[in-house]
mmCIF file with all atom_site columns, N, CA and C in Angstrom:
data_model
loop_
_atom_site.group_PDB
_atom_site.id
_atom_site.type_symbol
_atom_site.label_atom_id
_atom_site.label_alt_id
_atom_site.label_comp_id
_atom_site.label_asym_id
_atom_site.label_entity_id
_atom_site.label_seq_id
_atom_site.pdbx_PDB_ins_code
_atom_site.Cartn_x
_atom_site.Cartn_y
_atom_site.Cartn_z
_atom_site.occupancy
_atom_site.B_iso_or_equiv
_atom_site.pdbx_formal_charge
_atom_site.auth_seq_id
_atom_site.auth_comp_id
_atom_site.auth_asym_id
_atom_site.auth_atom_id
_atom_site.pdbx_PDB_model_num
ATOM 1   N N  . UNK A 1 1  ? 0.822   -1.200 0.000   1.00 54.00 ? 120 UNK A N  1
ATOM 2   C CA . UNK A 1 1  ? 0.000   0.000  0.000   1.00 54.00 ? 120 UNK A CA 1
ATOM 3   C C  . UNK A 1 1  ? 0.869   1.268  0.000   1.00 54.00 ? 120 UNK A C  1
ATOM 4   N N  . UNK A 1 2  ? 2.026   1.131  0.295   1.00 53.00 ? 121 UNK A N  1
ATOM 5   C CA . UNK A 1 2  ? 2.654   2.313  0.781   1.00 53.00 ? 121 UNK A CA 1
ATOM 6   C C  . UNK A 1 2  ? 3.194   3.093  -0.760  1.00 53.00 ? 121 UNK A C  1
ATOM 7   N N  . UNK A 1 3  ? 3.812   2.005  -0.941  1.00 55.00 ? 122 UNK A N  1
ATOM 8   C CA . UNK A 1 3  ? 4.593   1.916  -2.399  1.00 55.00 ? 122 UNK A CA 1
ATOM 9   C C  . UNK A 1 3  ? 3.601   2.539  -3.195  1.00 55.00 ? 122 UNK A C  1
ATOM 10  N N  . UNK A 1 4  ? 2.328   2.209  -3.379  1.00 58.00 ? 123 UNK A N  1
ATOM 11  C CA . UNK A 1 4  ? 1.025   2.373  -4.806  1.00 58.00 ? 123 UNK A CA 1
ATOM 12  C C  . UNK A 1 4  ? 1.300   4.100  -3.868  1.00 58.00 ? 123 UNK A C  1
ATOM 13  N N  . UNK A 1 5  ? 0.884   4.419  -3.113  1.00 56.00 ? 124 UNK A N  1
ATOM 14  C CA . UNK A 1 5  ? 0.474   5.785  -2.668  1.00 56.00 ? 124 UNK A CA 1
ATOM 15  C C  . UNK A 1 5  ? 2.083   6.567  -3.094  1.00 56.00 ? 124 UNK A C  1
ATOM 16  N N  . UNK A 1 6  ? 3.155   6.329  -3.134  1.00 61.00 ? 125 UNK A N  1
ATOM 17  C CA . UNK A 1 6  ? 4.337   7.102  -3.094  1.00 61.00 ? 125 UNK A CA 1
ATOM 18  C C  . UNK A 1 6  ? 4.709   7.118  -4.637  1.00 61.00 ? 125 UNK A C  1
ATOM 19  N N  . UNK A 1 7  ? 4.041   6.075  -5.277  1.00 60.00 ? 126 UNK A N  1
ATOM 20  C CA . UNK A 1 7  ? 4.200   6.429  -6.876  1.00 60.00 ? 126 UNK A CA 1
ATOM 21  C C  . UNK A 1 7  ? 3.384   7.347  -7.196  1.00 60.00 ? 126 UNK A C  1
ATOM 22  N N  . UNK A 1 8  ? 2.254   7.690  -6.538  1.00 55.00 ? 127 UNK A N  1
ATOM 23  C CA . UNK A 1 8  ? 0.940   8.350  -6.948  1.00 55.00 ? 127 UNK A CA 1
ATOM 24  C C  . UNK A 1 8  ? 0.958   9.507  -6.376  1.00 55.00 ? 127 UNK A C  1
ATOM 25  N N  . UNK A 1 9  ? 1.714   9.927  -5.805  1.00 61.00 ? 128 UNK A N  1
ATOM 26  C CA . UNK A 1 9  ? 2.269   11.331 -4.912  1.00 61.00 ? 128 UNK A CA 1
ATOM 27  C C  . UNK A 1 9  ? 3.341   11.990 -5.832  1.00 61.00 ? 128 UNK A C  1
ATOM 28  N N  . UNK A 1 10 ? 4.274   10.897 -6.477  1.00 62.00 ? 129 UNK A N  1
ATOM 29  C CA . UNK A 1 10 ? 4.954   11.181 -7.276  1.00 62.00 ? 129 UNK A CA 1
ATOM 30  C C  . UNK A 1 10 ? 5.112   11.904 -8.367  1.00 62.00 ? 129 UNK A C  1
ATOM 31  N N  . UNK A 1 11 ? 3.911   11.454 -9.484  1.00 61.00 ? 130 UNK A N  1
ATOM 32  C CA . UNK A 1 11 ? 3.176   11.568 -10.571 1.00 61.00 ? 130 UNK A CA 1
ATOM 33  C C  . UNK A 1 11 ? 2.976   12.515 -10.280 1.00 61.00 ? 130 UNK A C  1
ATOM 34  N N  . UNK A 1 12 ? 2.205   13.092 -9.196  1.00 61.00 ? 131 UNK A N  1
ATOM 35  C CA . UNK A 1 12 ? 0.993   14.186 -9.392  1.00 61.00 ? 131 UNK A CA 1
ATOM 36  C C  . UNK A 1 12 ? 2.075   15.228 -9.100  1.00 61.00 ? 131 UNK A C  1
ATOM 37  N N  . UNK A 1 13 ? 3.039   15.061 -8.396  1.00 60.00 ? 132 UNK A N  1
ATOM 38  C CA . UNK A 1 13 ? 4.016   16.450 -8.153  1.00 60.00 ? 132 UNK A CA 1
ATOM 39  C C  . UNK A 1 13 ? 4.756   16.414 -9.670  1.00 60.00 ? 132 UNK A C  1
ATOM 40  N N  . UNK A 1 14 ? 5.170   15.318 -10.121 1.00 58.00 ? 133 UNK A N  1
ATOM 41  C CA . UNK A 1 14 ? 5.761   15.339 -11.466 1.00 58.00 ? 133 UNK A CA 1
ATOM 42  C C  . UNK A 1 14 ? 5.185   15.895 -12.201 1.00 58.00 ? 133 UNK A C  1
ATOM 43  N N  . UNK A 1 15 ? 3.481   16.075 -12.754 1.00 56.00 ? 134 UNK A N  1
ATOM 44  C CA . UNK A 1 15 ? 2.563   16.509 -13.631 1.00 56.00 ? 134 UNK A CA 1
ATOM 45  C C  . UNK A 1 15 ? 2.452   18.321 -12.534 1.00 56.00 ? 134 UNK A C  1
ATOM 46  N N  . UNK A 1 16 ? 2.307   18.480 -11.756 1.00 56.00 ? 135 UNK A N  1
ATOM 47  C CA . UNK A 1 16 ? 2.736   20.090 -11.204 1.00 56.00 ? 135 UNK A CA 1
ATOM 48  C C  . UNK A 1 16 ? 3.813   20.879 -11.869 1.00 56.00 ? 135 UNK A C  1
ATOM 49  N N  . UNK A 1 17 ? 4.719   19.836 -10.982 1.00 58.00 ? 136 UNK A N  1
ATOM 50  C CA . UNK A 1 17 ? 5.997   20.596 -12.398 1.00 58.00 ? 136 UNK A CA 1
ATOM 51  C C  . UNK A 1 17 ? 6.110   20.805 -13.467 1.00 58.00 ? 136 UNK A C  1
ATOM 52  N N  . UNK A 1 18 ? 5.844   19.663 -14.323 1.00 57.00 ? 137 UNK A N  1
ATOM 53  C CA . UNK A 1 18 ? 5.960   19.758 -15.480 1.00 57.00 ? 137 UNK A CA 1
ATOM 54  C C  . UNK A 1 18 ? 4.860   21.252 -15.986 1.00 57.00 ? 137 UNK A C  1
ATOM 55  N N  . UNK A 1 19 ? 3.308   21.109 -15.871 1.00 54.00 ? 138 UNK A N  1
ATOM 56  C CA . UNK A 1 19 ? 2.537   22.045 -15.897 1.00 54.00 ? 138 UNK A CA 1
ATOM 57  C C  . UNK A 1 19 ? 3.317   23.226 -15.858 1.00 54.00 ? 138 UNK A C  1
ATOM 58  N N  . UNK A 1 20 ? 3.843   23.497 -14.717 1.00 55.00 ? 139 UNK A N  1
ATOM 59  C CA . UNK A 1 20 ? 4.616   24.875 -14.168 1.00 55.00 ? 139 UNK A CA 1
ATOM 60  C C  . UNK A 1 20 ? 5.064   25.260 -15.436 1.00 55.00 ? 139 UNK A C  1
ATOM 61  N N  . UNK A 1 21 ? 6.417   24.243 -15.498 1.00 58.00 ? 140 UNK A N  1
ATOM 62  C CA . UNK A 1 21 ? 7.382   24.818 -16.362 1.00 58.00 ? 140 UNK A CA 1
ATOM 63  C C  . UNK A 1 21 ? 6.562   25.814 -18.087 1.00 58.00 ? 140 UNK A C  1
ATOM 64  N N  . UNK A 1 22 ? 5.521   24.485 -18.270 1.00 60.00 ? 141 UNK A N  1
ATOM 65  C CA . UNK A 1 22 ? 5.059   25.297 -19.654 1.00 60.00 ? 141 UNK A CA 1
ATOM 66  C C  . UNK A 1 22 ? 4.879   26.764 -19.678 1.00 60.00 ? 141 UNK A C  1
ATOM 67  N N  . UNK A 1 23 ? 4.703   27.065 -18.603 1.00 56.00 ? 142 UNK A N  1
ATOM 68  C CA . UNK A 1 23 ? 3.501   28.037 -18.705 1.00 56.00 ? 142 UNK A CA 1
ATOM 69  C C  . UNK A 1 23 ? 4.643   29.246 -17.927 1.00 56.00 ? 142 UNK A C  1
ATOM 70  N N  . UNK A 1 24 ? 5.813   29.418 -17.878 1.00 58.00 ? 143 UNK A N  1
ATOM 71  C CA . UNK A 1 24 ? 6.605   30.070 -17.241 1.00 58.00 ? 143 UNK A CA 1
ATOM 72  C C  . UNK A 1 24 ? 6.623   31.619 -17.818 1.00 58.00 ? 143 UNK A C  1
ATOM 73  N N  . UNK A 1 25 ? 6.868   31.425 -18.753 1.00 62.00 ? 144 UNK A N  1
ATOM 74  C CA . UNK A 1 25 ? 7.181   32.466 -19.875 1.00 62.00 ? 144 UNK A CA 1
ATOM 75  C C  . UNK A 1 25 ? 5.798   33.174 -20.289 1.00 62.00 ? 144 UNK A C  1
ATOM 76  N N  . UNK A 1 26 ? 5.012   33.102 -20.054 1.00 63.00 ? 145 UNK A N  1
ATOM 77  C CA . UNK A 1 26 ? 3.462   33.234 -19.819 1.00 63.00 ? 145 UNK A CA 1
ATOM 78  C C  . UNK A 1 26 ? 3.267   34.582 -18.801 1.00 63.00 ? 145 UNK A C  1
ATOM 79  N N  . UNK A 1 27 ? 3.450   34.348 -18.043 1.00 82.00 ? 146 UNK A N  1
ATOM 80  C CA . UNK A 1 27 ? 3.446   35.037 -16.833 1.00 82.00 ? 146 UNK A CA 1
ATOM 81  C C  . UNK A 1 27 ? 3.829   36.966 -16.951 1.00 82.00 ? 146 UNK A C  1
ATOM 82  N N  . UNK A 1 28 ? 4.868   36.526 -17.101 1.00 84.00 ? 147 UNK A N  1
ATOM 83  C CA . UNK A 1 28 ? 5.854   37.690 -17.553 1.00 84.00 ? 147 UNK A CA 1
ATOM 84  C C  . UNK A 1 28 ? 5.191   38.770 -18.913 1.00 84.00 ? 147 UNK A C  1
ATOM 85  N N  . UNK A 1 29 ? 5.297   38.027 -20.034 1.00 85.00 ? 148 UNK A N  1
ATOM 86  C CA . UNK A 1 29 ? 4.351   38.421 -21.108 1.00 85.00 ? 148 UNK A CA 1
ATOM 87  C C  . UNK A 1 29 ? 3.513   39.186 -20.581 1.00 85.00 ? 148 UNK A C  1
ATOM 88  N N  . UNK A 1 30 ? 2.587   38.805 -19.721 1.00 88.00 ? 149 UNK A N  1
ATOM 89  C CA . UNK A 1 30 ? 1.209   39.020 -19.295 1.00 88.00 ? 149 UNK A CA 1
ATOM 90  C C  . UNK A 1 30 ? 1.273   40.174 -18.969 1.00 88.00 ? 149 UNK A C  1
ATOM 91  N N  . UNK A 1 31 ? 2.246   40.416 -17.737 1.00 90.00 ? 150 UNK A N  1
ATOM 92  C CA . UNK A 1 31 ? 2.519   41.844 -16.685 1.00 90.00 ? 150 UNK A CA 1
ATOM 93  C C  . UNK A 1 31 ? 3.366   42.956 -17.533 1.00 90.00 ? 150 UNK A C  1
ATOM 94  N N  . UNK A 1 32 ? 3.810   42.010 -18.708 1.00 92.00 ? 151 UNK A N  1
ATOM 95  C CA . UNK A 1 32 ? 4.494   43.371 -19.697 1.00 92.00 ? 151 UNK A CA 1
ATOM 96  C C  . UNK A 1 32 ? 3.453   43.704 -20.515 1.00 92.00 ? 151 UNK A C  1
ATOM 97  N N  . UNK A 1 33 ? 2.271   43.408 -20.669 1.00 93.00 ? 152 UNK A N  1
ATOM 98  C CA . UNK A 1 33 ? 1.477   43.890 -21.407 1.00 93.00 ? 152 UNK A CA 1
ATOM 99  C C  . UNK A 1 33 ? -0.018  44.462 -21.042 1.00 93.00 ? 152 UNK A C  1
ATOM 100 N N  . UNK A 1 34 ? 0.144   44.292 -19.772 1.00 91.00 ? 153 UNK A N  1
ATOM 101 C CA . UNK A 1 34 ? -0.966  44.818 -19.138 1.00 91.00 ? 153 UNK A CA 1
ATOM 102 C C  . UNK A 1 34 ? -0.181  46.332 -18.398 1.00 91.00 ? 153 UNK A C  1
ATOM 103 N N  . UNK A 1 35 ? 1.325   46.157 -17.961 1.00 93.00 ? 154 UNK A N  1
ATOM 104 C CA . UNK A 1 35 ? 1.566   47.553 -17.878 1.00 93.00 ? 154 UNK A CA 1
ATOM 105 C C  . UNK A 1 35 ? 1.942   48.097 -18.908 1.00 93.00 ? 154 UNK A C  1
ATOM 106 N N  . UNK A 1 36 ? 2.083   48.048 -20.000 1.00 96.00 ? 155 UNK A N  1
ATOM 107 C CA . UNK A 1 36 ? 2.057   48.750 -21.173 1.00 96.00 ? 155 UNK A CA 1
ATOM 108 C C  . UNK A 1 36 ? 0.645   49.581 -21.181 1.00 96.00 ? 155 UNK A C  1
ATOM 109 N N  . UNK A 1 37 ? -0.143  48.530 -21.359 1.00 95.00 ? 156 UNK A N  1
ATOM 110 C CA . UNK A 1 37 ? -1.807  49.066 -21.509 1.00 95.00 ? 156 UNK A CA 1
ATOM 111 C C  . UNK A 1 37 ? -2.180  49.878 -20.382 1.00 95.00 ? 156 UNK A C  1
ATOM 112 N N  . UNK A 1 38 ? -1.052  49.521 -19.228 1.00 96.00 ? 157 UNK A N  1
ATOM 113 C CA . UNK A 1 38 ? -2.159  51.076 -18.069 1.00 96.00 ? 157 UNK A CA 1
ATOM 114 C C  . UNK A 1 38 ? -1.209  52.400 -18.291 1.00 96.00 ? 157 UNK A C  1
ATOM 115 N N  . UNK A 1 39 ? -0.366  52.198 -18.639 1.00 97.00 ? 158 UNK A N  1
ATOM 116 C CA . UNK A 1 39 ? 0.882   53.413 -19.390 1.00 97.00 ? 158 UNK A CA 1
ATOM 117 C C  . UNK A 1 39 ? -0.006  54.115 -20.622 1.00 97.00 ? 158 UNK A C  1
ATOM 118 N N  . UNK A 1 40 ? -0.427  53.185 -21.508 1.00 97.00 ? 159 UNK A N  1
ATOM 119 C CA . UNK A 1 40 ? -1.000  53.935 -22.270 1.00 97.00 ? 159 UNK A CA 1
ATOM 120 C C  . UNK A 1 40 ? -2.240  54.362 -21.922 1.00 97.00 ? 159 UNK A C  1
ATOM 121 N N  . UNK A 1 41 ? -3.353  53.872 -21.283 1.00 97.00 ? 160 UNK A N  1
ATOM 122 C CA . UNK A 1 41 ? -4.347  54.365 -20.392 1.00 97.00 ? 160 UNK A CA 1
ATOM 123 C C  . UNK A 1 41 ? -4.301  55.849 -19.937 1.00 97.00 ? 160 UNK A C  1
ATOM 124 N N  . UNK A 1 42 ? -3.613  55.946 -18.894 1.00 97.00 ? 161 UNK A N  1
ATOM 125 C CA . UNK A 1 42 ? -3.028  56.789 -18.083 1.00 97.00 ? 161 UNK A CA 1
ATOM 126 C C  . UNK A 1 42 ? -2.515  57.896 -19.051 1.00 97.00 ? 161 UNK A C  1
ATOM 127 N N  . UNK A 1 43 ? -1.953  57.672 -20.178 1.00 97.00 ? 162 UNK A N  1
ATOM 128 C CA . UNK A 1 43 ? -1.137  58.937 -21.305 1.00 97.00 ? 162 UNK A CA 1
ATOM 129 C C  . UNK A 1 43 ? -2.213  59.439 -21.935 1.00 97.00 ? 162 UNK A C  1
ATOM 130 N N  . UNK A 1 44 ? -3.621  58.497 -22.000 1.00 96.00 ? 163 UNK A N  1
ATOM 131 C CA . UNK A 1 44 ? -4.761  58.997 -22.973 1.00 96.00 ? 163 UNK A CA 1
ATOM 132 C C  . UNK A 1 44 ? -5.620  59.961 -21.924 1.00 96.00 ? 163 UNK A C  1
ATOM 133 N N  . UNK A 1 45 ? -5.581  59.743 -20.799 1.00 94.00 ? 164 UNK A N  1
ATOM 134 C CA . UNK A 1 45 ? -6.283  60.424 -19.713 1.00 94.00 ? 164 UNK A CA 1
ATOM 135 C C  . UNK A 1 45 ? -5.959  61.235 -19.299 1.00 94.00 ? 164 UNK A C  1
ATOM 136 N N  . UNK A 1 46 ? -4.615  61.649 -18.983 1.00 94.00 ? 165 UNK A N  1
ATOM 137 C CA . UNK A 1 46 ? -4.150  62.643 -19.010 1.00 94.00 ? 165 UNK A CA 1
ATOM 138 C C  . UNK A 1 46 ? -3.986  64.266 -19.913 1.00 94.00 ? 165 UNK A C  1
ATOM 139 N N  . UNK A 1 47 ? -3.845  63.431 -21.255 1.00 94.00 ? 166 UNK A N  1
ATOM 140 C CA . UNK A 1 47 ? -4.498  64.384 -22.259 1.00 94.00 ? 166 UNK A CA 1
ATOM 141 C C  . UNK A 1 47 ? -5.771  64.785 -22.145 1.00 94.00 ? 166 UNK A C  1
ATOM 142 N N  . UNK A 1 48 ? -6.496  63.975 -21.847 1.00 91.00 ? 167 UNK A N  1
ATOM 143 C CA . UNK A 1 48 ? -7.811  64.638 -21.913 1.00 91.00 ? 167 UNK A CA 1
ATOM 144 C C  . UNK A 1 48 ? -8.274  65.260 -20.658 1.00 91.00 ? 167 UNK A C  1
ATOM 145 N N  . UNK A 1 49 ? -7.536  65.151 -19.594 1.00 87.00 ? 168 UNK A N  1
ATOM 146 C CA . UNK A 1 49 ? -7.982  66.105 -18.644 1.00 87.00 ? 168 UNK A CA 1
ATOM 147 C C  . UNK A 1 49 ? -7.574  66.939 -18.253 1.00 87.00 ? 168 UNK A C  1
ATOM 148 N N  . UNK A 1 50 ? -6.286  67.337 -19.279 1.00 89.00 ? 169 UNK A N  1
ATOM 149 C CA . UNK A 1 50 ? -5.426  68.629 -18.993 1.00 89.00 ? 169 UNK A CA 1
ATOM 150 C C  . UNK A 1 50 ? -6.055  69.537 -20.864 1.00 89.00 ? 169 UNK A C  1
ATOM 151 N N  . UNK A 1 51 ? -6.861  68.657 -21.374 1.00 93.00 ? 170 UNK A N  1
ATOM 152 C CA . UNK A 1 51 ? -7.284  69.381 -22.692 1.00 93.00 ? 170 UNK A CA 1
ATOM 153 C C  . UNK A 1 51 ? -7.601  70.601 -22.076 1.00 93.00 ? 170 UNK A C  1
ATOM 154 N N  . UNK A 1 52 ? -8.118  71.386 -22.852 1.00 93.00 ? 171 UNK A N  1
ATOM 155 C CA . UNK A 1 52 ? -8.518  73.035 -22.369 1.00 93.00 ? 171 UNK A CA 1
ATOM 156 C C  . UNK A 1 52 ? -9.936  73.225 -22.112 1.00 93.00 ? 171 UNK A C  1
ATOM 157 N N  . UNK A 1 53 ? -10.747 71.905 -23.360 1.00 92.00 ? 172 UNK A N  1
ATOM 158 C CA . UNK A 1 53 ? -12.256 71.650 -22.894 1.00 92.00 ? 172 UNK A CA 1
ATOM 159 C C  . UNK A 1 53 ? -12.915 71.221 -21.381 1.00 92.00 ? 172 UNK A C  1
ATOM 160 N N  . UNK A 1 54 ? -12.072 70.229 -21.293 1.00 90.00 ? 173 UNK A N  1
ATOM 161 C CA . UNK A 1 54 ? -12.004 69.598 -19.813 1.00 90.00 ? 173 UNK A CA 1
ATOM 162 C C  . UNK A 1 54 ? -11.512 70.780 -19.072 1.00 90.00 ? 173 UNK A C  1
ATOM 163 N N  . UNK A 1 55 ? -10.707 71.219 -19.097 1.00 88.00 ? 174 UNK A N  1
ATOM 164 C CA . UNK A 1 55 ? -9.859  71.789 -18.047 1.00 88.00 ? 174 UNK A CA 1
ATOM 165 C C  . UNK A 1 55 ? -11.083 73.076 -17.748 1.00 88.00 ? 174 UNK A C  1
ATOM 166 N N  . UNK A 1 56 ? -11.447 73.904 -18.790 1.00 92.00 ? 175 UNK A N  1
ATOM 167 C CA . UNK A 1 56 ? -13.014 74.831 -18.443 1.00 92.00 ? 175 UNK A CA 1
ATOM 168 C C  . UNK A 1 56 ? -13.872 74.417 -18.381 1.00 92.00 ? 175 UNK A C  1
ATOM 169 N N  . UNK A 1 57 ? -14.261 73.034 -18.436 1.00 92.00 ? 176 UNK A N  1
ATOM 170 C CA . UNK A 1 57 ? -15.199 72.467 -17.888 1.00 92.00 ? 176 UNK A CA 1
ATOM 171 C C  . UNK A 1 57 ? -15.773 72.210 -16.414 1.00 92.00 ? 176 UNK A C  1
ATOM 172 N N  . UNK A 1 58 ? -14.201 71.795 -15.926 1.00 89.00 ? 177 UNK A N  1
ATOM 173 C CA . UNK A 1 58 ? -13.844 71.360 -14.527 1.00 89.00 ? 177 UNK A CA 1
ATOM 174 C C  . UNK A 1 58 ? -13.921 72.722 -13.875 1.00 89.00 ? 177 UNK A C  1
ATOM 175 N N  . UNK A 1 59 ? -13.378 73.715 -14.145 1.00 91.00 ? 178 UNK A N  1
ATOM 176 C CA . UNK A 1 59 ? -13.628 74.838 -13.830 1.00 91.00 ? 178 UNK A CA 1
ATOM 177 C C  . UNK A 1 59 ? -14.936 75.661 -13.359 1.00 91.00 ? 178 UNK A C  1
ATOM 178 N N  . UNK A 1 60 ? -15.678 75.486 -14.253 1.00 93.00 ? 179 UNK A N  1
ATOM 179 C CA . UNK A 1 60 ? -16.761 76.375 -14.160 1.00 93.00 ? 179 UNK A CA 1
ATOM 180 C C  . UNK A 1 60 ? -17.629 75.185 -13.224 1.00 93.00 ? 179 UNK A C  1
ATOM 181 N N  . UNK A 1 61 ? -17.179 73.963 -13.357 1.00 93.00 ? 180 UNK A N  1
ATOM 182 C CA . UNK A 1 61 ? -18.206 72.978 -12.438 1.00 93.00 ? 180 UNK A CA 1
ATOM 183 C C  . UNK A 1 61 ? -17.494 73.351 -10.778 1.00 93.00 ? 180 UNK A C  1
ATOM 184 N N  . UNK A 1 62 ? -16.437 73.762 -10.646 1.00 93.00 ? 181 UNK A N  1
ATOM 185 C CA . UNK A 1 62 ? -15.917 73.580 -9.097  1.00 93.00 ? 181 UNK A CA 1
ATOM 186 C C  . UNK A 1 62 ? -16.153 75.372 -8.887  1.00 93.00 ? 181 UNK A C  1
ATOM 187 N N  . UNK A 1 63 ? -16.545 76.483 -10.058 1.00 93.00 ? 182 UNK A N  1
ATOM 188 C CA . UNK A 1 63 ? -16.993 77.478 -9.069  1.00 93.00 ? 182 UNK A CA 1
ATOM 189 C C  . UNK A 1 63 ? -18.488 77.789 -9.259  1.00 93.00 ? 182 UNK A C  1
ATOM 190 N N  . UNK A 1 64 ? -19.410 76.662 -9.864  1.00 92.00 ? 183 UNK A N  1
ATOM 191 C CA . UNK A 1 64 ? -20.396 76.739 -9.043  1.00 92.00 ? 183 UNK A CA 1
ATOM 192 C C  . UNK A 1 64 ? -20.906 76.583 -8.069  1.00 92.00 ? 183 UNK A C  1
ATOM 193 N N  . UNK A 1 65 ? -20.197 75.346 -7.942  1.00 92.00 ? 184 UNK A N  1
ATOM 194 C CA . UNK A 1 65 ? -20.370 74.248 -6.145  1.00 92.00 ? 184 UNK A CA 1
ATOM 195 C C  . UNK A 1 65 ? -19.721 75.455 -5.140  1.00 92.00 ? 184 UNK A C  1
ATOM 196 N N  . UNK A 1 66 ? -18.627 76.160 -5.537  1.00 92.00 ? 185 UNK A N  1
ATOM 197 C CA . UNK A 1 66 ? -18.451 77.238 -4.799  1.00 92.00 ? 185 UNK A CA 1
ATOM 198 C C  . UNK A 1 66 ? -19.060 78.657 -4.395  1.00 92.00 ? 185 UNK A C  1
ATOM 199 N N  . UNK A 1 67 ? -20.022 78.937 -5.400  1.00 89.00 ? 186 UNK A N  1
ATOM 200 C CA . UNK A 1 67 ? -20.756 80.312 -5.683  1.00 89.00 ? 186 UNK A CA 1
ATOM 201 C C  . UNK A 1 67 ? -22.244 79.458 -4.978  1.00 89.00 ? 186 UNK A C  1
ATOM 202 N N  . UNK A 1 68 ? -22.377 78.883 -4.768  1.00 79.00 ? 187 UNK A N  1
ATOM 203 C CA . UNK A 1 68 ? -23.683 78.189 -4.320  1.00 79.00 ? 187 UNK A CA 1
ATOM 204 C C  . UNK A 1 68 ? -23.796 78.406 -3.012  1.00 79.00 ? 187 UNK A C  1
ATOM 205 N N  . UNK A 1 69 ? -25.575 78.853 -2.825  1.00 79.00 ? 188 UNK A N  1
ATOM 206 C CA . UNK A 1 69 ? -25.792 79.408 -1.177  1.00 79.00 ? 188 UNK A CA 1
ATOM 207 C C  . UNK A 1 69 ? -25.892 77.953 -0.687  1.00 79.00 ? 188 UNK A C  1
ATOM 208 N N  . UNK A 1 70 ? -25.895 78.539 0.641   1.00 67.00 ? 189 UNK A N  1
ATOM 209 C CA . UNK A 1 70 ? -25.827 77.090 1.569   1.00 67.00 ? 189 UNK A CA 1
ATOM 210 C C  . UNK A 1 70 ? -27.192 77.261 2.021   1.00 67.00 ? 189 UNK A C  1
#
C-alpha cells in the first residue's frame, strides 16, 4: 500500500511541475502587457484632462459648487 500511494504522490508532483514549467514564460508576457496598456491608459487620460475643454469644464463645475448658497 505504501509503495502504490508514493508512486501516486509522485506523478501528481511530477505533472505540477511539469505544468509549471510550460507556462513560465506566460506570466511575464502578461505583466508586460498589461503595464504597457495602463501606461498607455493613463497617457490617454491625461491628455484629456489637462485638454482646455475639460480643463473649463472642470472649472466652471468647481466654481459653481463654490458660488452656491448654503
Amino acid at each position: 500500500m505504501w509503495h502504490r500511494m508514493a508512486g501516486w504522490t509522485r506523478r501528481r508532483w511530477s505533472k505540477a511541475r511539469t505544468g509549471m514549467r510550460r507556462d513560465a514564460g506566460m506570466n511575464t508576457a502578461e505583466y508586460a502587457m498589461g503595464t504597457i496598456a495602463a501606461c498607455a491608459f493613463a497617457a490617454v487620460l491625461y491628455k484629456v484632462v489637462t485638454s482646455d475643454a475639460v480643463a473649463s469644464g472642470l472649472r466652471a463645475t468647481i466654481e459653481r459648487a463654490l458660488d452656491a448658497p448654503f
